[in-house]
Amino acid sequence: MIQGIQWLKKWKIAMGSLFLFTAIALATIGGDPFEPEVSDFSQLAWTEAFSLLHQRLEEEYAFTEWKGIQWNTLWERSYARIERAQEKGDFESYYLALREYLHVIPDGHVSCTNLIEIDEKHVGGGFGFSIAKVADGQLIITWVDAKSAAWEAGIRPRAEILEWNGESAKPAFDRVSTAFAGNSATDEDLDLKRTWYFVRAPVGAVVTMAFANEADAEPKTVCLRAYEDEGVTFKRSYPSAILSDGVRDAFIDKPNPDPLPESMVETALLEDKILYIRVWGELDADLANAGSAPSTLDLFRKAIKRAIETPTRGIIVDLRNNVGGLDEMAAQILGSFYPEPTFYEYQLGYNKNTKRFERMMADAENDTEALYIRPAPDQYTGRVIALVNSRCVSSGEGIAMGIRNLPNGDTLGFFGTNGSFGLSGSVAVMPGSLTVHWPCGQSLGEDGRVQLDSRDGVGGVAPTIRIPMTVENAIRVANGIDVELEAAVRLLMAE
């Protein structure tokens, strides 16, 4: 467990060790009506715990109206399943019902603990290849394990999947469950996750697939059996093929063989002319286990000073897979690019006493309801490109928003950010060591409307420079080539 972390989004608390994930912090703040709560339902019957969880969500979830959540429908769909599971003493069915109940909510801040043993029973097998959904909607095979039955059957990269178990590929793809992944706030993130799980199944499951290689005159049909592959198809898909998610996994104690970065900010000089700054999150963390957590803000500002003192063609701020953190820090990071105070957000939080959502004090240090980007001592005025993807969540999205709004700034990527920018913090501990998280507040723009959080499948910060997921790009990604970074470097070198 990583030590010495201060965070998280909207909640200014120092923690000795990280207990919760992405924009969650809990502390004892006497009398604070906006303090997020932890409910311990772990010793209750499954039905009773679920009833109390549902009651809290219906009352406290921050985006019921904004996202059109129909709580009665969700209750009717899920309670009977949990009741049947309890009657049979079937823990797996209870777990699946709870996951699927929560997974319907299109919000990356809504989550439930994964139980790997159960998950693996359902999606632990692969078929020896990975896929991508390319810009024209085709499902293209991007990588094939040369030792697999798929390879022996003649399947090669660039092949198009035409049918899956006797059904046309598109409707089969649209029905793929992503319940074992995190919730998707946007349609494009949901489609991305479907590419991961389309080719997952229980070990031993058989699929019949019609496909056409580039050189084939006629489609071919093969039968393949899912086998234990240690999740290799995930590792050959975007973004895992090119980006580690080790920081996020470390925060939730999920095994990940990738080495952790030494700090939350990493820098490199590319082509001797472009300063690359990777920001893993807006929080302080002792990733190197050195005994103290270096200041993420100080590290970022040192990088900016280097860019000012070293002639560069521009800066690339890599926000892909950014785990989020403190909005105050996100605004402070943006201060290196803004010469004048600039509005960042209002905050609307759930007041436990009034049981209503009310405006909060977003900037306690300056005693203002609004949080502002305030100019930093060193100002960078050159070209800035932020790399984004749908694993850039929460306060990371705030930095992307700020860079997008600069006259000299752009966002670049295959996909936009996650579309989950709310005030997270509410928690319920359920039977079976399952912990449920959800947002209990909103980030508002200067007009008082919800900003960045998704609605009807659209949200987050879209790329101002969108890299198309062509067949060629998808295959290059599967082979570990960072197409997005290449495009950003090429763009800056050409200017």
CSV table of C-alpha atoms in Angstrom, one decimal:
chain,number,residue,atom,x,y,z
A,1,MET,CA,0.0,0.0,0.0
A,2,ILE,CA,1.4,3.4,-0.9
A,3,GLN,CA,2.1,5.6,2.0
A,4,GLY,CA,1.8,9.3,2.7
A,5,ILE,CA,-0.9,10.3,0.2
A,6,GLN,CA,-2.8,13.6,0.5
A,7,TRP,CA,-6.0,13.9,-1.4
A,8,LEU,CA,-8.5,13.7,-3.0
A,9,LYS,CA,-10.9,15.5,-5.3
A,10,LYS,CA,-12.7,18.1,-3.3
A,11,TRP,CA,-11.8,16.6,0.1
A,12,LYS,CA,-8.7,18.1,1.6
A,13,ILE,CA,-7.5,15.4,4.0
A,14,ALA,CA,-4.0,13.9,4.7
A,15,MET,CA,-4.0,10.2,4.9
A,16,GLY,CA,-1.3,7.9,6.4
A,17,SER,CA,-2.2,5.2,3.9
A,18,LEU,CA,-4.5,5.1,0.9
A,19,PHE,CA,-7.9,3.5,1.8
A,20,LEU,CA,-10.1,4.6,-1.1
A,21,PHE,CA,-9.6,5.2,-4.8
A,22,THR,CA,-9.9,8.1,-7.3
A,23,ALA,CA,-11.3,11.1,-5.7
A,24,ILE,CA,-12.2,9.7,-2.3
A,25,ALA,CA,-11.0,10.8,1.0
A,26,LEU,CA,-12.5,10.3,4.4
A,27,ALA,CA,-11.8,12.1,7.6
A,28,THR,CA,-13.5,13.1,10.8
A,29,ILE,CA,-14.4,16.8,10.4
A,30,GLY,CA,-16.6,17.6,13.3
A,31,GLY,CA,-19.9,19.2,12.3
A,32,ASP,CA,-19.2,19.4,8.5
A,33,PRO,CA,-22.6,18.7,6.9
A,34,PHE,CA,-20.8,18.0,3.6
A,35,GLU,CA,-18.4,15.4,5.0
A,36,PRO,CA,-18.8,12.1,3.0
A,37,GLU,CA,-20.0,9.2,5.0
A,38,VAL,CA,-19.0,5.5,5.3
A,39,SER,CA,-21.9,3.1,6.0
A,40,ASP,CA,-21.0,-0.3,7.4
A,41,PHE,CA,-23.7,-2.8,6.1
A,42,SER,CA,-21.2,-5.7,6.1
A,43,GLN,CA,-22.9,-7.7,9.0
A,44,LEU,CA,-26.4,-7.3,7.6
A,45,ALA,CA,-28.4,-9.8,5.5
A,46,TRP,CA,-27.8,-9.2,1.8
A,47,THR,CA,-31.3,-8.0,1.2
A,48,GLU,CA,-31.2,-5.6,4.1
A,49,ALA,CA,-27.8,-4.2,3.1
A,50,PHE,CA,-29.0,-3.8,-0.5
A,51,SER,CA,-32.1,-1.9,0.6
A,52,LEU,CA,-30.1,0.5,2.7
A,53,LEU,CA,-27.5,1.0,-0.1
A,54,HIS,CA,-30.3,1.7,-2.5
A,55,GLN,CA,-31.9,4.2,-0.1
A,56,ARG,CA,-28.6,6.1,0.2
A,57,LEU,CA,-27.9,6.1,-3.5
A,58,GLU,CA,-31.4,7.4,-4.3
A,59,GLU,CA,-31.0,10.2,-1.8
A,60,GLU,CA,-27.3,11.1,-2.2
A,61,TYR,CA,-26.2,10.2,-5.7
A,62,ALA,CA,-25.3,13.6,-7.3
A,63,PHE,CA,-26.5,13.1,-10.9
A,64,THR,CA,-29.9,11.4,-10.6
A,65,GLU,CA,-31.7,14.2,-12.6
A,66,TRP,CA,-28.7,15.0,-14.8
A,67,LYS,CA,-28.3,11.4,-16.0
A,68,GLY,CA,-31.9,10.4,-15.8
A,69,ILE,CA,-31.4,7.6,-13.3
A,70,GLN,CA,-34.6,5.6,-12.7
A,71,TRP,CA,-34.1,4.2,-9.2
A,72,ASN,CA,-37.4,2.4,-9.1
A,73,THR,CA,-36.6,0.5,-12.2
A,74,LEU,CA,-33.2,-0.4,-10.9
A,75,TRP,CA,-34.7,-1.6,-7.6
A,76,GLU,CA,-37.3,-3.7,-9.3
A,77,ARG,CA,-34.7,-5.3,-11.6
A,78,SER,CA,-32.2,-6.1,-8.8
A,79,TYR,CA,-33.9,-6.7,-5.5
A,80,ALA,CA,-35.5,-10.0,-6.5
A,81,ARG,CA,-32.2,-11.3,-7.7
A,82,ILE,CA,-30.5,-10.5,-4.4
A,83,GLU,CA,-33.4,-12.0,-2.5
A,84,ARG,CA,-33.2,-15.3,-4.5
A,85,ALA,CA,-29.4,-15.4,-3.9
A,86,GLN,CA,-29.9,-14.9,-0.2
A,87,GLU,CA,-32.5,-17.7,-0.1
A,88,LYS,CA,-30.1,-20.1,-1.8
A,89,GLY,CA,-27.0,-18.8,0.0
A,90,ASP,CA,-25.5,-18.2,-3.4
A,91,PHE,CA,-22.8,-15.5,-2.8
A,92,GLU,CA,-21.7,-15.4,-6.5
A,93,SER,CA,-25.2,-14.6,-7.6
A,94,TYR,CA,-25.5,-11.9,-5.0
A,95,TYR,CA,-22.1,-10.4,-6.1
A,96,LEU,CA,-23.1,-10.4,-9.8
A,97,ALA,CA,-26.5,-8.9,-9.0
A,98,LEU,CA,-24.9,-6.1,-7.0
A,99,ARG,CA,-22.3,-5.4,-9.7
A,100,GLU,CA,-24.9,-5.3,-12.5
A,101,TYR,CA,-27.2,-3.0,-10.5
A,102,LEU,CA,-24.3,-0.5,-10.0
A,103,HIS,CA,-22.9,-1.0,-13.5
A,104,VAL,CA,-26.1,0.5,-15.1
A,105,ILE,CA,-25.2,3.9,-13.7
A,106,PRO,CA,-23.1,5.7,-16.4
A,107,ASP,CA,-20.5,7.2,-14.0
A,108,GLY,CA,-16.8,6.4,-13.6
A,109,HIS,CA,-17.1,7.4,-9.9
A,110,VAL,CA,-19.6,4.6,-9.2
A,111,SER,CA,-17.7,1.4,-8.4
A,112,CYS,CA,-17.7,-1.8,-6.5
A,113,THR,CA,-14.9,-4.1,-5.4
A,114,ASN,CA,-13.9,-6.7,-7.9
A,115,LEU,CA,-13.6,-10.3,-6.7
A,116,ILE,CA,-11.0,-11.7,-9.1
A,117,GLU,CA,-11.9,-15.4,-8.3
A,118,ILE,CA,-15.5,-14.9,-9.5
A,119,ASP,CA,-14.6,-12.5,-12.3
A,120,GLU,CA,-12.1,-15.1,-13.7
A,121,LYS,CA,-14.9,-17.7,-13.8
A,122,HIS,CA,-16.8,-15.5,-16.3
A,123,VAL,CA,-14.1,-13.8,-18.3
A,124,GLY,CA,-10.9,-15.7,-17.5
A,125,GLY,CA,-10.5,-17.2,-20.9
A,126,GLY,CA,-9.4,-15.7,-24.2
A,127,PHE,CA,-9.4,-17.0,-27.8
A,128,GLY,CA,-5.9,-16.0,-28.8
A,129,PHE,CA,-6.5,-12.6,-30.4
A,130,SER,CA,-7.4,-9.0,-29.6
A,131,ILE,CA,-9.7,-6.7,-31.5
A,132,ALA,CA,-10.4,-3.0,-32.1
A,133,LYS,CA,-13.5,-1.2,-33.3
A,134,VAL,CA,-12.1,1.1,-36.0
A,135,ALA,CA,-13.5,4.4,-37.2
A,136,ASP,CA,-15.9,3.0,-39.8
A,137,GLY,CA,-17.4,0.6,-37.2
A,138,GLN,CA,-15.7,-2.6,-38.3
A,139,LEU,CA,-14.4,-5.0,-35.8
A,140,ILE,CA,-10.8,-5.7,-36.8
A,141,ILE,CA,-8.4,-8.3,-35.3
A,142,THR,CA,-5.3,-6.4,-34.3
A,143,TRP,CA,-3.1,-9.2,-32.8
A,144,VAL,CA,-3.1,-13.0,-32.9
A,145,ASP,CA,-1.1,-15.2,-30.6
A,146,ALA,CA,1.2,-17.2,-33.0
A,147,LYS,CA,0.9,-20.3,-30.7
A,148,SER,CA,-2.9,-20.2,-30.5
A,149,ALA,CA,-5.6,-22.3,-32.3
A,150,ALA,CA,-6.8,-19.0,-33.8
A,151,TRP,CA,-3.4,-18.7,-35.6
A,152,GLU,CA,-3.6,-22.3,-36.7
A,153,ALA,CA,-7.1,-21.6,-38.1
A,154,GLY,CA,-5.6,-19.0,-40.4
A,155,ILE,CA,-6.7,-15.8,-38.5
A,156,ARG,CA,-4.4,-13.0,-39.0
A,157,PRO,CA,-4.1,-9.3,-38.0
A,158,ARG,CA,-6.3,-7.0,-40.2
A,159,ALA,CA,-9.0,-9.7,-40.5
A,160,GLU,CA,-12.6,-8.4,-40.1
A,161,ILE,CA,-15.0,-10.3,-37.8
A,162,LEU,CA,-18.2,-10.8,-39.7
A,163,GLU,CA,-20.3,-13.1,-37.4
A,164,TRP,CA,-20.1,-14.2,-33.8
A,165,ASN,CA,-22.0,-17.4,-32.9
A,166,GLY,CA,-24.1,-17.1,-36.0
A,167,GLU,CA,-25.1,-13.5,-35.4
A,168,SER,CA,-23.8,-10.4,-37.3
A,169,ALA,CA,-20.8,-9.0,-35.5
A,170,LYS,CA,-22.3,-5.5,-34.7
A,171,PRO,CA,-25.3,-6.6,-32.7
A,172,ALA,CA,-23.2,-9.2,-31.0
A,173,PHE,CA,-20.7,-6.5,-30.0
A,174,ASP,CA,-23.4,-4.1,-28.8
A,175,ARG,CA,-24.6,-6.7,-26.3
A,176,VAL,CA,-21.2,-7.4,-24.8
A,177,SER,CA,-21.3,-7.0,-21.0
A,178,THR,CA,-18.6,-4.9,-19.4
A,179,ALA,CA,-19.8,-5.5,-15.8
A,180,PHE,CA,-16.4,-6.7,-14.7
A,181,ALA,CA,-14.8,-3.4,-15.8
A,182,GLY,CA,-15.3,0.0,-14.3
A,183,ASN,CA,-18.5,1.9,-15.1
A,184,SER,CA,-18.5,3.8,-18.4
A,185,ALA,CA,-19.7,7.4,-18.4
A,186,THR,CA,-19.5,7.8,-22.1
A,187,ASP,CA,-20.5,5.8,-25.2
A,188,GLU,CA,-17.0,5.8,-26.6
A,189,ASP,CA,-15.6,4.4,-23.4
A,190,LEU,CA,-18.2,1.7,-23.3
A,191,ASP,CA,-17.4,0.7,-26.9
A,192,LEU,CA,-13.7,0.6,-26.0
A,193,LYS,CA,-14.4,-1.7,-23.0
A,194,ARG,CA,-16.5,-3.9,-25.2
A,195,THR,CA,-13.5,-4.5,-27.4
A,196,TRP,CA,-11.7,-5.9,-24.4
A,197,TYR,CA,-14.6,-8.2,-23.3
A,198,PHE,CA,-15.8,-9.3,-26.7
A,199,VAL,CA,-12.9,-11.7,-26.8
A,200,ARG,CA,-13.3,-12.9,-23.2
A,201,ALA,CA,-15.3,-15.9,-22.0
A,202,PRO,CA,-15.3,-18.6,-19.4
A,203,VAL,CA,-12.4,-21.1,-19.9
A,204,GLY,CA,-13.7,-23.9,-22.1
A,205,ALA,CA,-16.5,-21.8,-23.8
A,206,VAL,CA,-16.7,-22.4,-27.5
A,207,VAL,CA,-17.4,-19.7,-30.1
A,208,THR,CA,-18.1,-19.9,-33.8
A,209,MET,CA,-16.7,-17.0,-35.7
A,210,ALA,CA,-16.9,-15.9,-39.4
A,211,PHE,CA,-14.0,-13.7,-40.5
A,212,ALA,CA,-12.3,-12.5,-43.6
A,213,ASN,CA,-8.5,-11.8,-43.9
A,214,GLU,CA,-7.4,-9.0,-46.1
A,215,ALA,CA,-6.4,-11.4,-48.9
A,216,ASP,CA,-9.3,-13.8,-48.6
A,217,ALA,CA,-11.7,-14.0,-51.5
A,218,GLU,CA,-14.3,-15.7,-49.3
A,219,PRO,CA,-15.1,-15.5,-45.5
A,220,LYS,CA,-14.1,-18.4,-43.4
A,221,THR,CA,-15.8,-19.9,-40.3
A,222,VAL,CA,-13.9,-21.4,-37.4
A,223,CYS,CA,-14.8,-22.8,-33.9
A,224,LEU,CA,-12.5,-21.7,-31.1
A,225,ARG,CA,-12.4,-22.7,-27.4
A,226,ALA,CA,-11.5,-20.1,-24.7
A,227,TYR,CA,-8.4,-21.0,-22.7
A,228,GLU,CA,-6.5,-19.6,-19.7
A,229,ASP,CA,-4.2,-16.9,-21.2
A,230,GLU,CA,-3.4,-14.8,-18.1
A,231,GLY,CA,-5.3,-11.9,-19.6
A,232,VAL,CA,-3.0,-11.4,-22.6
A,233,THR,CA,-5.8,-10.0,-24.8
A,234,PHE,CA,-6.2,-7.1,-22.4
A,235,LYS,CA,-2.5,-6.4,-22.6
A,236,ARG,CA,-2.7,-6.2,-26.4
A,237,SER,CA,-5.6,-3.8,-26.4
A,238,TYR,CA,-5.7,0.0,-26.0
A,239,PRO,CA,-4.6,1.5,-23.7
A,240,SER,CA,-2.8,-1.3,-21.9
A,241,ALA,CA,-0.7,-2.2,-24.9
A,242,ILE,CA,1.1,1.2,-24.6
A,243,LEU,CA,0.4,2.5,-21.1
A,244,SER,CA,0.7,1.1,-17.6
A,245,ASP,CA,-2.1,1.5,-15.1
A,246,GLY,CA,0.2,0.6,-12.3
A,247,VAL,CA,-0.5,3.8,-10.2
A,248,ARG,CA,-4.2,3.2,-10.2
A,249,ASP,CA,-3.8,-0.5,-9.5
A,250,ALA,CA,-1.4,0.2,-6.6
A,251,PHE,CA,-4.0,2.5,-5.0
A,252,ILE,CA,-6.5,-0.4,-5.0
A,253,ASP,CA,-4.0,-3.2,-4.2
A,254,LYS,CA,-4.6,-4.8,-7.5
A,255,PRO,CA,-1.6,-7.0,-8.7
A,256,ASN,CA,0.3,-5.4,-11.5
A,257,PRO,CA,3.8,-6.6,-12.7
A,258,ASP,CA,4.6,-3.2,-14.2
A,259,PRO,CA,7.1,-1.2,-12.2
A,260,LEU,CA,5.7,1.9,-10.5
A,261,PRO,CA,7.1,5.4,-11.6
A,262,GLU,CA,9.3,7.0,-9.0
A,263,SER,CA,6.9,10.0,-8.6
A,264,MET,CA,3.6,11.3,-9.8
A,265,VAL,CA,5.3,13.6,-12.3
A,266,GLU,CA,7.8,12.3,-14.9
A,267,THR,CA,9.7,14.3,-17.5
A,268,ALA,CA,11.7,13.7,-20.6
A,269,LEU,CA,13.1,15.8,-23.4
A,270,LEU,CA,11.9,14.4,-26.8
A,271,GLU,CA,13.7,15.1,-30.0
A,272,ASP,CA,15.9,17.5,-28.0
A,273,LYS,CA,13.2,20.1,-28.5
A,274,ILE,CA,9.9,19.0,-26.8
A,275,LEU,CA,9.4,18.7,-23.0
A,276,TYR,CA,7.3,15.7,-22.1
A,277,ILE,CA,5.6,15.9,-18.7
A,278,ARG,CA,3.6,12.9,-17.5
A,279,VAL,CA,1.2,13.6,-14.7
A,280,TRP,CA,-0.2,10.4,-13.0
A,281,GLY,CA,-2.5,12.2,-10.6
A,282,GLU,CA,-3.2,15.4,-8.7
A,283,LEU,CA,-2.0,14.2,-5.3
A,284,ASP,CA,1.2,13.6,-3.4
A,285,ALA,CA,2.3,9.9,-3.2
A,286,ASP,CA,5.5,8.2,-2.1
A,287,LEU,CA,5.6,5.8,-5.0
A,288,ALA,CA,9.3,5.2,-4.4
A,289,ASN,CA,8.7,4.2,-0.8
A,290,ALA,CA,11.3,6.7,0.3
A,291,GLY,CA,9.6,7.6,3.5
A,292,SER,CA,8.0,10.8,2.4
A,293,ALA,CA,5.8,11.9,-0.5
A,294,PRO,CA,7.3,14.6,-2.8
A,295,SER,CA,5.1,17.5,-3.7
A,296,THR,CA,3.5,16.7,-7.1
A,297,LEU,CA,2.9,20.5,-7.6
A,298,ASP,CA,6.5,21.3,-7.0
A,299,LEU,CA,7.6,18.6,-9.4
A,300,PHE,CA,5.3,20.0,-12.1
A,301,ARG,CA,6.5,23.5,-11.5
A,302,LYS,CA,10.1,22.4,-11.7
A,303,ALA,CA,9.3,20.9,-15.1
A,304,ILE,CA,7.7,24.1,-16.3
A,305,LYS,CA,10.8,26.1,-15.2
A,306,ARG,CA,12.9,23.7,-17.2
A,307,ALA,CA,10.7,24.3,-20.3
A,308,ILE,CA,11.1,28.1,-19.8
A,309,GLU,CA,14.8,28.0,-19.4
A,310,THR,CA,15.4,25.5,-22.2
A,311,PRO,CA,14.3,26.6,-25.6
A,312,THR,CA,11.5,24.2,-26.7
A,313,ARG,CA,9.0,23.8,-29.5
A,314,GLY,CA,6.4,23.1,-26.9
A,315,ILE,CA,5.2,20.9,-24.0
A,316,ILE,CA,3.3,17.6,-24.1
A,317,VAL,CA,1.4,17.1,-20.9
A,318,ASP,CA,0.5,13.4,-20.8
A,319,LEU,CA,-2.8,13.0,-18.8
A,320,ARG,CA,-3.6,9.5,-20.1
A,321,ASN,CA,-4.5,7.1,-17.3
A,322,ASN,CA,-4.5,10.0,-14.8
A,323,VAL,CA,-6.1,8.9,-11.6
A,324,GLY,CA,-7.4,12.3,-10.5
A,325,GLY,CA,-6.9,13.8,-7.1
A,326,LEU,CA,-7.3,17.3,-5.6
A,327,ASP,CA,-9.1,19.9,-7.7
A,328,GLU,CA,-7.1,22.6,-5.8
A,329,MET,CA,-3.9,21.0,-7.2
A,330,ALA,CA,-5.3,20.7,-10.7
A,331,ALA,CA,-6.1,24.5,-10.6
A,332,GLN,CA,-2.6,25.2,-9.2
A,333,ILE,CA,-1.0,23.1,-12.0
A,334,LEU,CA,-3.0,25.1,-14.6
A,335,GLY,CA,-1.7,28.3,-13.0
A,336,SER,CA,1.6,27.7,-14.9
A,337,PHE,CA,-0.3,28.5,-18.1
A,338,TYR,CA,-2.7,31.2,-17.0
A,339,PRO,CA,-1.4,34.8,-16.5
A,340,GLU,CA,-4.7,36.0,-15.0
A,341,PRO,CA,-7.1,34.5,-12.4
A,342,THR,CA,-9.5,32.3,-14.2
A,343,PHE,CA,-12.6,30.5,-13.0
A,344,TYR,CA,-12.2,26.7,-12.5
A,345,GLU,CA,-15.4,25.6,-10.7
A,346,TYR,CA,-18.2,25.9,-8.2
A,347,GLN,CA,-19.0,22.8,-6.1
A,348,LEU,CA,-22.5,21.5,-5.2
A,349,GLY,CA,-22.4,18.9,-2.4
A,350,TYR,CA,-25.0,16.8,-0.5
A,351,ASN,CA,-25.8,18.4,2.9
A,352,LYS,CA,-26.6,15.6,5.4
A,353,ASN,CA,-28.5,18.0,7.7
A,354,THR,CA,-30.8,19.5,5.1
A,355,LYS,CA,-30.8,16.4,2.8
A,356,ARG,CA,-30.4,18.7,-0.2
A,357,PHE,CA,-27.6,19.6,-2.6
A,358,GLU,CA,-26.1,23.0,-1.8
A,359,ARG,CA,-23.3,25.2,-2.8
A,360,MET,CA,-20.0,24.5,-0.9
A,361,MET,CA,-16.9,26.5,-0.2
A,362,ALA,CA,-14.7,25.4,-3.0
A,363,ASP,CA,-11.6,27.4,-2.0
A,364,ALA,CA,-11.3,27.5,1.8
A,365,GLU,CA,-7.9,29.0,1.7
A,366,ASN,CA,-9.2,32.1,-0.1
A,367,ASP,CA,-12.7,31.9,1.5
A,368,THR,CA,-14.5,31.8,-1.8
A,369,GLU,CA,-17.3,29.6,-3.2
A,370,ALA,CA,-15.5,29.5,-6.5
A,371,LEU,CA,-12.2,27.8,-7.1
A,372,TYR,CA,-10.0,29.9,-9.4
A,373,ILE,CA,-6.9,29.1,-11.4
A,374,ARG,CA,-4.4,31.6,-10.0
A,375,PRO,CA,-1.2,32.5,-11.9
A,376,ALA,CA,2.0,30.6,-10.8
A,377,PRO,CA,5.3,32.4,-10.4
A,378,ASP,CA,6.7,30.9,-13.6
A,379,GLN,CA,4.5,31.3,-16.7
A,380,TYR,CA,4.9,29.1,-19.8
A,381,THR,CA,3.4,30.8,-22.9
A,382,GLY,CA,4.5,28.3,-25.6
A,383,ARG,CA,2.6,25.6,-27.3
A,384,VAL,CA,0.9,23.0,-25.0
A,385,ILE,CA,-0.7,19.7,-26.1
A,386,ALA,CA,-2.4,17.4,-23.5
A,387,LEU,CA,-2.7,13.7,-24.3
A,388,VAL,CA,-6.0,12.4,-23.1
A,389,ASN,CA,-7.9,9.1,-23.0
A,390,SER,CA,-11.0,7.7,-21.2
A,391,ARG,CA,-8.9,6.6,-18.2
A,392,CYS,CA,-8.1,10.2,-17.5
A,393,VAL,CA,-10.6,10.8,-14.8
A,394,SER,CA,-11.8,13.4,-12.2
A,395,SER,CA,-9.3,16.2,-11.5
A,396,GLY,CA,-7.2,15.0,-14.4
A,397,GLU,CA,-10.1,16.0,-16.6
A,398,GLY,CA,-9.9,19.4,-15.0
A,399,ILE,CA,-6.4,19.9,-16.2
A,400,ALA,CA,-7.4,18.7,-19.7
A,401,MET,CA,-10.2,21.2,-19.7
A,402,GLY,CA,-7.9,24.0,-18.7
A,403,ILE,CA,-5.4,23.2,-21.4
A,404,ARG,CA,-8.1,22.9,-24.0
A,405,ASN,CA,-9.3,26.4,-23.1
A,406,LEU,CA,-5.9,28.0,-23.7
A,407,PRO,CA,-5.4,29.8,-27.0
A,408,ASN,CA,-2.1,28.0,-27.3
A,409,GLY,CA,-3.4,24.6,-26.0
A,410,ASP,CA,-4.9,21.5,-27.5
A,411,THR,CA,-6.0,18.1,-26.4
A,412,LEU,CA,-5.1,15.1,-28.5
A,413,GLY,CA,-6.0,11.4,-28.5
A,414,PHE,CA,-8.1,8.6,-29.8
A,415,PHE,CA,-10.8,9.2,-27.2
A,416,GLY,CA,-11.9,11.9,-24.8
A,417,THR,CA,-11.6,11.9,-21.1
A,418,ASN,CA,-13.7,9.7,-18.7
A,419,GLY,CA,-16.6,12.2,-18.3
A,420,SER,CA,-16.7,11.7,-14.5
A,421,PHE,CA,-15.9,15.0,-12.7
A,422,GLY,CA,-18.2,14.9,-9.7
A,423,LEU,CA,-17.4,15.1,-6.0
A,424,SER,CA,-16.8,11.6,-4.9
A,425,GLY,CA,-16.6,10.4,-1.3
A,426,SER,CA,-19.7,8.5,-0.2
A,427,VAL,CA,-19.0,4.8,0.7
A,428,ALA,CA,-20.9,1.7,1.8
A,429,VAL,CA,-19.3,-1.5,3.0
A,430,MET,CA,-21.4,-4.4,1.9
A,431,PRO,CA,-21.5,-8.1,3.0
A,432,GLY,CA,-18.7,-10.1,1.5
A,433,SER,CA,-16.0,-7.4,1.8
A,434,LEU,CA,-17.5,-5.4,-1.1
A,435,THR,CA,-17.0,-1.6,-1.0
A,436,VAL,CA,-19.3,0.6,-3.0
A,437,HIS,CA,-18.4,4.2,-3.9
A,438,TRP,CA,-20.4,7.0,-5.5
A,439,PRO,CA,-20.2,10.8,-6.0
A,440,CYS,CA,-22.2,13.0,-3.6
A,441,GLY,CA,-21.6,16.3,-5.3
A,442,GLN,CA,-21.2,18.1,-8.6
A,443,SER,CA,-18.7,20.4,-10.3
A,444,LEU,CA,-20.4,23.4,-11.8
A,445,GLY,CA,-19.3,25.8,-14.5
A,446,GLU,CA,-19.4,29.6,-14.2
A,447,ASP,CA,-23.0,29.4,-15.5
A,448,GLY,CA,-24.0,27.1,-12.7
A,449,ARG,CA,-24.5,24.1,-14.9
A,450,VAL,CA,-22.8,20.7,-14.5
A,451,GLN,CA,-19.5,20.6,-16.2
A,452,LEU,CA,-17.7,17.6,-17.8
A,453,ASP,CA,-19.9,14.9,-16.2
A,454,SER,CA,-21.5,12.8,-19.0
A,455,ARG,CA,-25.1,13.0,-20.1
A,456,ASP,CA,-26.7,10.6,-22.7
A,457,GLY,CA,-23.3,9.0,-23.3
A,458,VAL,CA,-21.4,12.3,-24.0
A,459,GLY,CA,-19.1,14.1,-21.6
A,460,GLY,CA,-15.6,14.8,-20.6
A,461,VAL,CA,-13.0,16.7,-22.5
A,462,ALA,CA,-13.0,15.7,-26.2
A,463,PRO,CA,-9.7,15.8,-28.2
A,464,THR,CA,-9.4,19.0,-30.2
A,465,ILE,CA,-7.1,16.9,-32.3
A,466,ARG,CA,-8.6,13.5,-32.6
A,467,ILE,CA,-6.4,10.6,-33.9
A,468,PRO,CA,-8.6,8.2,-35.9
A,469,MET,CA,-8.6,4.6,-34.8
A,470,THR,CA,-7.8,3.3,-38.3
A,471,VAL,CA,-6.9,-0.3,-39.0
A,472,GLU,CA,-3.2,0.7,-39.2
A,473,ASN,CA,-3.3,2.7,-36.0
A,474,ALA,CA,-5.1,-0.1,-34.1
A,475,ILE,CA,-2.5,-2.7,-35.2
A,476,ARG,CA,0.4,-0.4,-34.3
A,477,VAL,CA,-1.1,0.1,-30.9
A,478,ALA,CA,-1.5,-3.7,-30.4
A,479,ASN,CA,2.2,-4.0,-31.1
A,480,GLY,CA,3.1,-1.4,-28.4
A,481,ILE,CA,3.6,1.7,-30.5
A,482,ASP,CA,2.4,4.9,-28.9
A,483,VAL,CA,0.6,6.4,-31.9
A,484,GLU,CA,-0.8,9.3,-29.9
A,485,LEU,CA,2.5,10.5,-28.5
A,486,GLU,CA,4.1,10.1,-32.0
A,487,ALA,CA,1.3,12.3,-33.4
A,488,ALA,CA,1.8,15.0,-30.8
A,489,VAL,CA,5.6,15.1,-31.4
A,490,ARG,CA,5.1,15.2,-35.1
A,491,LEU,CA,2.7,18.1,-34.8
A,492,LEU,CA,5.0,20.2,-32.6
A,493,MET,CA,8.1,19.5,-34.7
A,494,ALA,CA,6.2,20.7,-37.8
A,495,GLU,CA,5.1,24.0,-36.3
